[in-house]
Short mmCIF file of N, CA, C and O in Angstrom, two decimals:
data_model
loop_
_atom_site.label_atom_id
_atom_site.label_comp_id
_atom_site.label_asym_id
_atom_site.label_seq_id
_atom_site.Cartn_x
_atom_site.Cartn_y
_atom_site.Cartn_z
N SER U 18 78.90 -176.14 43.00
CA SER U 18 79.92 -177.04 43.50
C SER U 18 81.00 -177.24 42.43
O SER U 18 80.77 -176.98 41.25
N ARG U 19 82.11 -177.72 42.84
CA ARG U 19 83.19 -178.02 41.91
C ARG U 19 82.74 -179.05 40.88
O ARG U 19 83.03 -178.94 39.69
N LYS U 20 81.98 -180.05 41.33
CA LYS U 20 81.49 -181.09 40.42
C LYS U 20 80.61 -180.47 39.34
O LYS U 20 80.78 -180.77 38.15
N TRP U 21 79.67 -179.62 39.73
CA TRP U 21 78.79 -178.97 38.75
C TRP U 21 79.60 -178.12 37.79
O TRP U 21 79.35 -178.12 36.58
N TRP U 22 80.58 -177.39 38.31
CA TRP U 22 81.40 -176.53 37.46
C TRP U 22 82.09 -177.34 36.38
O TRP U 22 82.08 -176.98 35.21
N HIS U 23 82.66 -178.48 36.76
CA HIS U 23 83.34 -179.32 35.77
C HIS U 23 82.36 -179.97 34.80
O HIS U 23 82.63 -180.07 33.61
N GLU U 24 81.18 -180.39 35.30
CA GLU U 24 80.17 -180.98 34.43
C GLU U 24 79.64 -179.97 33.42
O GLU U 24 79.23 -180.35 32.32
N SER U 25 79.62 -178.70 33.78
CA SER U 25 79.11 -177.67 32.86
C SER U 25 80.20 -177.15 31.92
O SER U 25 79.95 -176.25 31.14
N GLY U 26 81.38 -177.71 31.98
CA GLY U 26 82.42 -177.36 31.03
C GLY U 26 83.66 -176.72 31.59
O GLY U 26 84.65 -176.57 30.89
N GLY U 27 83.63 -176.27 32.84
CA GLY U 27 84.81 -175.64 33.42
C GLY U 27 85.22 -174.39 32.67
O GLY U 27 84.41 -173.76 31.99
N TYR U 28 86.47 -174.02 32.78
CA TYR U 28 86.97 -172.86 32.05
C TYR U 28 87.03 -173.16 30.57
O TYR U 28 87.35 -174.28 30.16
N ASP U 29 86.74 -172.17 29.75
CA ASP U 29 86.83 -172.29 28.30
C ASP U 29 88.31 -172.30 27.93
O ASP U 29 88.99 -171.29 28.05
N PRO U 30 88.85 -173.44 27.49
CA PRO U 30 90.27 -173.51 27.20
C PRO U 30 90.70 -172.67 26.00
O PRO U 30 91.89 -172.44 25.80
N SER U 31 89.75 -172.18 25.22
CA SER U 31 90.10 -171.36 24.05
C SER U 31 90.14 -169.87 24.36
O SER U 31 90.42 -169.07 23.47
N MET U 32 89.83 -169.51 25.60
CA MET U 32 89.99 -168.10 25.96
C MET U 32 91.47 -167.83 26.14
O MET U 32 92.23 -168.69 26.58
N ARG U 33 91.87 -166.62 25.78
CA ARG U 33 93.28 -166.26 25.83
C ARG U 33 93.56 -165.30 26.97
O ARG U 33 92.75 -164.44 27.28
N SER U 34 94.70 -165.47 27.56
CA SER U 34 95.24 -164.51 28.51
C SER U 34 94.28 -164.28 29.67
O SER U 34 93.98 -165.19 30.42
N TRP U 35 93.79 -163.08 29.79
CA TRP U 35 93.05 -162.62 30.96
C TRP U 35 91.86 -161.79 30.49
O TRP U 35 91.94 -161.08 29.50
N GLY U 36 90.74 -161.86 31.20
CA GLY U 36 89.59 -161.00 30.92
C GLY U 36 88.49 -161.71 30.15
O GLY U 36 88.75 -162.42 29.20
N GLY U 37 87.25 -161.50 30.57
CA GLY U 37 86.10 -162.08 29.90
C GLY U 37 85.61 -163.37 30.51
O GLY U 37 84.46 -163.76 30.31
N GLU U 38 86.46 -164.05 31.28
CA GLU U 38 86.04 -165.31 31.87
C GLU U 38 84.91 -165.10 32.88
O GLU U 38 84.06 -165.97 33.05
N ASN U 39 84.87 -163.94 33.52
CA ASN U 39 83.79 -163.65 34.46
C ASN U 39 82.44 -163.59 33.75
O ASN U 39 81.42 -164.03 34.30
N ILE U 40 82.42 -163.09 32.52
CA ILE U 40 81.17 -163.04 31.75
C ILE U 40 80.73 -164.45 31.39
O ILE U 40 79.56 -164.81 31.55
N ASP U 41 81.68 -165.25 30.91
CA ASP U 41 81.38 -166.64 30.56
C ASP U 41 80.85 -167.40 31.78
O ASP U 41 79.83 -168.09 31.71
N GLN U 42 81.51 -167.25 32.90
CA GLN U 42 81.13 -167.98 34.11
C GLN U 42 79.75 -167.58 34.62
O GLN U 42 78.93 -168.43 34.97
N SER U 43 79.49 -166.29 34.67
CA SER U 43 78.20 -165.85 35.22
C SER U 43 77.04 -166.20 34.29
O SER U 43 75.99 -166.65 34.75
N LEU U 44 77.21 -166.00 32.97
CA LEU U 44 76.13 -166.36 32.04
C LEU U 44 75.88 -167.86 32.05
O LEU U 44 74.72 -168.30 32.03
N ARG U 45 76.94 -168.65 32.07
CA ARG U 45 76.76 -170.11 32.11
C ARG U 45 76.03 -170.53 33.36
O ARG U 45 75.11 -171.35 33.33
N THR U 46 76.43 -170.00 34.49
CA THR U 46 75.79 -170.35 35.75
C THR U 46 74.30 -170.03 35.71
O THR U 46 73.45 -170.85 36.03
N TRP U 47 73.98 -168.82 35.28
CA TRP U 47 72.58 -168.37 35.22
C TRP U 47 71.77 -169.19 34.22
O TRP U 47 70.70 -169.70 34.54
N LEU U 48 72.29 -169.36 32.99
CA LEU U 48 71.53 -170.00 31.93
C LEU U 48 71.46 -171.51 32.06
O LEU U 48 70.59 -172.15 31.47
N CYS U 49 72.37 -172.11 32.82
CA CYS U 49 72.36 -173.56 33.00
C CYS U 49 71.74 -173.98 34.33
O CYS U 49 71.86 -175.13 34.73
N GLY U 50 71.09 -173.05 35.02
CA GLY U 50 70.37 -173.39 36.23
C GLY U 50 71.22 -173.45 37.49
O GLY U 50 70.76 -173.94 38.51
N GLY U 51 72.42 -172.96 37.42
CA GLY U 51 73.27 -172.95 38.61
C GLY U 51 72.93 -171.78 39.51
O GLY U 51 72.04 -170.98 39.22
N GLU U 52 73.63 -171.68 40.58
CA GLU U 52 73.44 -170.55 41.49
C GLU U 52 74.78 -170.14 42.07
O GLU U 52 75.70 -170.95 42.16
N ILE U 53 74.86 -168.90 42.41
CA ILE U 53 76.06 -168.38 43.05
C ILE U 53 75.70 -168.11 44.50
O ILE U 53 74.74 -167.40 44.78
N VAL U 54 76.44 -168.70 45.39
CA VAL U 54 76.20 -168.52 46.81
C VAL U 54 77.45 -167.92 47.44
O VAL U 54 78.53 -167.96 46.86
N TYR U 55 77.28 -167.40 48.60
CA TYR U 55 78.44 -166.82 49.28
C TYR U 55 78.72 -167.60 50.56
O TYR U 55 77.84 -168.21 51.15
N ALA U 56 79.97 -167.57 50.94
CA ALA U 56 80.38 -168.21 52.17
C ALA U 56 80.38 -167.13 53.25
O ALA U 56 81.10 -166.13 53.13
N GLU U 57 79.58 -167.32 54.27
CA GLU U 57 79.49 -166.32 55.34
C GLU U 57 80.87 -166.07 55.92
O GLU U 57 81.65 -166.99 56.17
N GLY U 58 81.18 -164.82 56.08
CA GLY U 58 82.48 -164.44 56.64
C GLY U 58 83.58 -164.28 55.58
O GLY U 58 84.69 -163.89 55.91
N SER U 59 83.25 -164.61 54.33
CA SER U 59 84.28 -164.47 53.29
C SER U 59 84.41 -163.00 52.89
O SER U 59 83.52 -162.19 53.11
N ARG U 60 85.54 -162.68 52.30
CA ARG U 60 85.81 -161.32 51.85
C ARG U 60 86.33 -161.37 50.42
O ARG U 60 87.13 -162.24 50.08
N VAL U 61 85.89 -160.44 49.62
CA VAL U 61 86.37 -160.30 48.25
C VAL U 61 86.85 -158.87 48.10
O VAL U 61 86.19 -157.93 48.57
N ALA U 62 87.99 -158.70 47.46
CA ALA U 62 88.54 -157.36 47.30
C ALA U 62 89.08 -157.17 45.89
O ALA U 62 89.39 -158.14 45.20
N HIS U 63 89.16 -155.94 45.48
CA HIS U 63 89.77 -155.59 44.20
C HIS U 63 90.70 -154.41 44.45
O HIS U 63 90.31 -153.43 45.07
N MET U 64 91.94 -154.54 43.99
CA MET U 64 92.89 -153.46 44.19
C MET U 64 92.83 -152.53 42.99
O MET U 64 93.10 -152.95 41.86
N TRP U 65 92.44 -151.30 43.21
CA TRP U 65 92.41 -150.31 42.13
C TRP U 65 93.80 -149.79 41.88
O TRP U 65 94.58 -149.58 42.80
N ARG U 66 94.14 -149.61 40.62
CA ARG U 66 95.45 -149.08 40.23
C ARG U 66 95.48 -147.57 40.48
O ARG U 66 94.58 -146.85 40.07
N GLU U 67 96.50 -147.13 41.18
CA GLU U 67 96.70 -145.70 41.44
C GLU U 67 97.97 -145.27 40.73
O GLU U 67 99.05 -145.79 41.03
N PRO U 68 97.87 -144.33 39.78
CA PRO U 68 99.07 -143.88 39.08
C PRO U 68 100.14 -143.39 40.06
O PRO U 68 99.85 -142.64 40.98
N GLY U 69 101.35 -143.87 39.87
CA GLY U 69 102.46 -143.45 40.70
C GLY U 69 102.60 -144.21 42.01
O GLY U 69 103.57 -144.00 42.74
N ASN U 70 101.66 -145.08 42.34
CA ASN U 70 101.75 -145.84 43.58
C ASN U 70 102.35 -147.21 43.28
O ASN U 70 101.70 -148.06 42.66
N PRO U 71 103.61 -147.46 43.71
CA PRO U 71 104.25 -148.74 43.38
C PRO U 71 103.52 -149.96 43.94
O PRO U 71 103.63 -151.04 43.39
N LYS U 72 102.75 -149.79 45.00
CA LYS U 72 102.02 -150.93 45.58
C LYS U 72 100.90 -151.41 44.67
O LYS U 72 100.47 -152.55 44.77
N THR U 73 100.40 -150.53 43.80
CA THR U 73 99.29 -150.92 42.94
C THR U 73 99.69 -151.00 41.47
O THR U 73 98.83 -151.19 40.61
N MET U 74 100.99 -150.89 41.18
CA MET U 74 101.45 -150.96 39.79
C MET U 74 101.16 -152.32 39.19
O MET U 74 101.26 -153.35 39.86
N LEU U 75 100.85 -152.31 37.91
CA LEU U 75 100.63 -153.53 37.17
C LEU U 75 101.98 -154.14 36.82
O LEU U 75 102.86 -153.46 36.30
N HIS U 76 102.16 -155.40 37.14
CA HIS U 76 103.44 -156.07 36.91
C HIS U 76 103.37 -157.09 35.78
O HIS U 76 104.23 -157.97 35.68
N TYR U 77 102.34 -156.99 34.95
CA TYR U 77 102.19 -157.88 33.80
C TYR U 77 101.35 -157.16 32.76
O TYR U 77 100.62 -156.22 33.07
N ALA U 78 101.46 -157.60 31.53
CA ALA U 78 100.72 -156.98 30.43
C ALA U 78 99.34 -157.62 30.31
O ALA U 78 99.19 -158.83 30.52
N ILE U 79 98.36 -156.81 29.98
CA ILE U 79 97.02 -157.31 29.69
C ILE U 79 96.73 -156.98 28.23
O ILE U 79 96.47 -155.83 27.89
N PRO U 80 96.83 -157.97 27.34
CA PRO U 80 96.59 -157.72 25.92
C PRO U 80 95.13 -157.35 25.66
O PRO U 80 94.24 -158.19 25.80
N GLU U 81 94.88 -156.10 25.30
CA GLU U 81 93.51 -155.62 25.11
C GLU U 81 92.75 -156.44 24.06
O GLU U 81 91.57 -156.72 24.22
N GLY U 82 93.46 -156.84 23.01
CA GLY U 82 92.81 -157.64 21.97
C GLY U 82 92.30 -158.96 22.50
O GLY U 82 91.23 -159.43 22.11
N ASP U 83 93.04 -159.59 23.41
CA ASP U 83 92.60 -160.85 24.00
C ASP U 83 91.39 -160.65 24.89
O ASP U 83 90.47 -161.47 24.91
N VAL U 84 91.36 -159.55 25.64
CA VAL U 84 90.22 -159.27 26.51
C VAL U 84 88.95 -159.10 25.66
O VAL U 84 87.91 -159.68 25.97
N LEU U 85 89.03 -158.31 24.59
CA LEU U 85 87.88 -158.11 23.72
C LEU U 85 87.46 -159.42 23.06
O LEU U 85 86.25 -159.71 22.97
N ARG U 86 88.41 -160.21 22.62
CA ARG U 86 88.11 -161.51 22.01
C ARG U 86 87.37 -162.41 22.99
O ARG U 86 86.38 -163.05 22.65
N ASN U 87 87.85 -162.46 24.23
CA ASN U 87 87.21 -163.31 25.24
C ASN U 87 85.79 -162.85 25.54
O ASN U 87 84.89 -163.67 25.71
N ARG U 88 85.59 -161.55 25.63
CA ARG U 88 84.25 -161.04 25.90
C ARG U 88 83.29 -161.40 24.78
O ARG U 88 82.15 -161.81 25.02
N LEU U 89 83.75 -161.22 23.55
CA LEU U 89 82.91 -161.57 22.40
C LEU U 89 82.68 -163.07 22.35
O LEU U 89 81.58 -163.52 22.03
N ARG U 90 83.67 -163.84 22.68
CA ARG U 90 83.52 -165.31 22.70
C ARG U 90 82.44 -165.72 23.71
O ARG U 90 81.59 -166.57 23.42
N ALA U 91 82.46 -165.13 24.89
CA ALA U 91 81.43 -165.44 25.89
C ALA U 91 80.05 -165.03 25.38
O ALA U 91 79.07 -165.77 25.54
N ALA U 92 79.96 -163.88 24.76
CA ALA U 92 78.67 -163.43 24.21
C ALA U 92 78.18 -164.40 23.13
O ALA U 92 77.00 -164.77 23.11
N ARG U 93 79.07 -164.82 22.25
CA ARG U 93 78.69 -165.76 21.19
C ARG U 93 78.22 -167.09 21.79
O ARG U 93 77.30 -167.72 21.27
N ALA U 94 78.85 -167.51 22.86
CA ALA U 94 78.50 -168.80 23.46
C ALA U 94 77.15 -168.78 24.16
O ALA U 94 76.43 -169.78 24.13
N TRP U 95 76.77 -167.65 24.78
CA TRP U 95 75.63 -167.65 25.68
C TRP U 95 74.49 -166.70 25.35
O TRP U 95 73.42 -166.84 25.91
N MET U 96 74.68 -165.76 24.44
CA MET U 96 73.64 -164.73 24.25
C MET U 96 72.70 -164.98 23.08
O MET U 96 71.81 -164.19 22.83
N GLY U 97 72.88 -166.08 22.36
CA GLY U 97 71.99 -166.41 21.26
C GLY U 97 71.90 -165.25 20.27
O GLY U 97 72.90 -164.63 19.93
N PRO U 98 70.67 -164.92 19.80
CA PRO U 98 70.54 -163.87 18.80
C PRO U 98 70.94 -162.48 19.31
O PRO U 98 71.23 -161.59 18.52
N TRP U 99 71.01 -162.31 20.62
CA TRP U 99 71.40 -161.00 21.18
C TRP U 99 72.87 -160.69 20.95
O TRP U 99 73.31 -159.56 21.10
N VAL U 100 73.65 -161.69 20.55
CA VAL U 100 75.07 -161.44 20.27
C VAL U 100 75.23 -160.44 19.12
O VAL U 100 76.23 -159.74 19.04
N GLN U 101 74.24 -160.34 18.26
CA GLN U 101 74.31 -159.37 17.16
C GLN U 101 74.44 -157.95 17.70
O GLN U 101 75.12 -157.12 17.10
N LYS U 102 73.79 -157.65 18.81
CA LYS U 102 73.91 -156.33 19.43
C LYS U 102 75.34 -156.10 19.88
O LYS U 102 75.92 -155.03 19.65
N VAL U 103 75.93 -157.09 20.53
CA VAL U 103 77.31 -156.97 21.00
C VAL U 103 78.24 -156.77 19.81
O VAL U 103 79.11 -155.90 19.82
N GLN U 104 78.04 -157.56 18.76
CA GLN U 104 78.90 -157.48 17.59
C GLN U 104 78.77 -156.15 16.85
O GLN U 104 79.64 -155.81 16.06
N SER U 105 77.70 -155.42 17.11
CA SER U 105 77.50 -154.13 16.42
C SER U 105 78.40 -153.03 16.98
O SER U 105 78.57 -152.00 16.34
N PHE U 106 78.97 -153.24 18.16
CA PHE U 106 79.84 -152.22 18.74
C PHE U 106 81.19 -152.20 18.03
O PHE U 106 81.76 -153.24 17.72
N GLN U 107 81.69 -151.02 17.80
CA GLN U 107 82.91 -150.82 17.03
C GLN U 107 84.09 -151.65 17.54
O GLN U 107 84.85 -152.21 16.77
N GLU U 108 84.26 -151.73 18.86
CA GLU U 108 85.43 -152.43 19.40
C GLU U 108 85.44 -153.93 19.09
O GLU U 108 86.48 -154.57 19.19
N PHE U 109 84.29 -154.48 18.71
CA PHE U 109 84.22 -155.90 18.41
C PHE U 109 84.28 -156.21 16.92
O PHE U 109 84.19 -157.37 16.52
N GLN U 110 84.43 -155.18 16.10
CA GLN U 110 84.53 -155.39 14.66
C GLN U 110 85.82 -156.13 14.33
O GLN U 110 86.86 -155.88 14.94
N ASP U 111 85.76 -157.03 13.41
CA ASP U 111 86.94 -157.75 12.91
C ASP U 111 87.65 -158.60 13.95
O ASP U 111 88.84 -158.85 13.84
N ILE U 112 86.94 -159.04 14.98
CA ILE U 112 87.54 -159.93 15.98
C ILE U 112 87.09 -161.35 15.70
O ILE U 112 85.89 -161.62 15.59
N GLU U 113 88.04 -162.25 15.58
CA GLU U 113 87.75 -163.68 15.36
C GLU U 113 87.83 -164.39 16.71
O GLU U 113 88.83 -164.27 17.41
N THR U 114 86.77 -165.12 17.05
CA THR U 114 86.72 -165.77 18.36
C THR U 114 87.04 -167.25 18.31
O THR U 114 87.14 -167.89 19.36
N GLY U 115 87.14 -167.82 17.13
CA GLY U 115 87.40 -169.25 17.03
C GLY U 115 86.13 -170.06 17.17
O GLY U 115 85.07 -169.53 17.49
N SER U 116 86.23 -171.35 16.96
CA SER U 116 85.10 -172.24 17.04
C SER U 116 84.62 -172.39 18.48
O SER U 116 85.42 -172.45 19.41
N LEU U 117 83.31 -172.52 18.64
CA LEU U 117 82.73 -172.77 19.97
C LEU U 117 82.46 -174.25 20.20
O LEU U 117 82.00 -174.63 21.27
N ALA U 118 82.75 -175.07 19.20
CA ALA U 118 82.54 -176.52 19.33
C ALA U 118 83.54 -177.10 20.33
O ALA U 118 84.68 -176.70 20.38
N ASN U 119 83.06 -178.05 21.12
CA ASN U 119 83.95 -178.73 22.07
C ASN U 119 84.53 -179.96 21.47
O ASN U 119 84.03 -180.81 21.00
#
């Protein structure tokens, strides 16, 4: 519910730009005893980018550094000692995620 979402912290205000919030949301829901339910009759879609197709062109920038930072931030927040595995991957080297304190 919306109430539970806000009580569990809502969106992480220290995440930047776009990307990684889905990891934070799903891990928080699972680890804090929440559940994800679906609304019957609802539809979810994702538009895949097709090179040369103006209908699917990206009309905004996605800063890759911010996406990696957000993913690592979610891992640091929810994965406990397993975050060391995530941090061992080359793409996460030298990324500062900021404080996790609220």
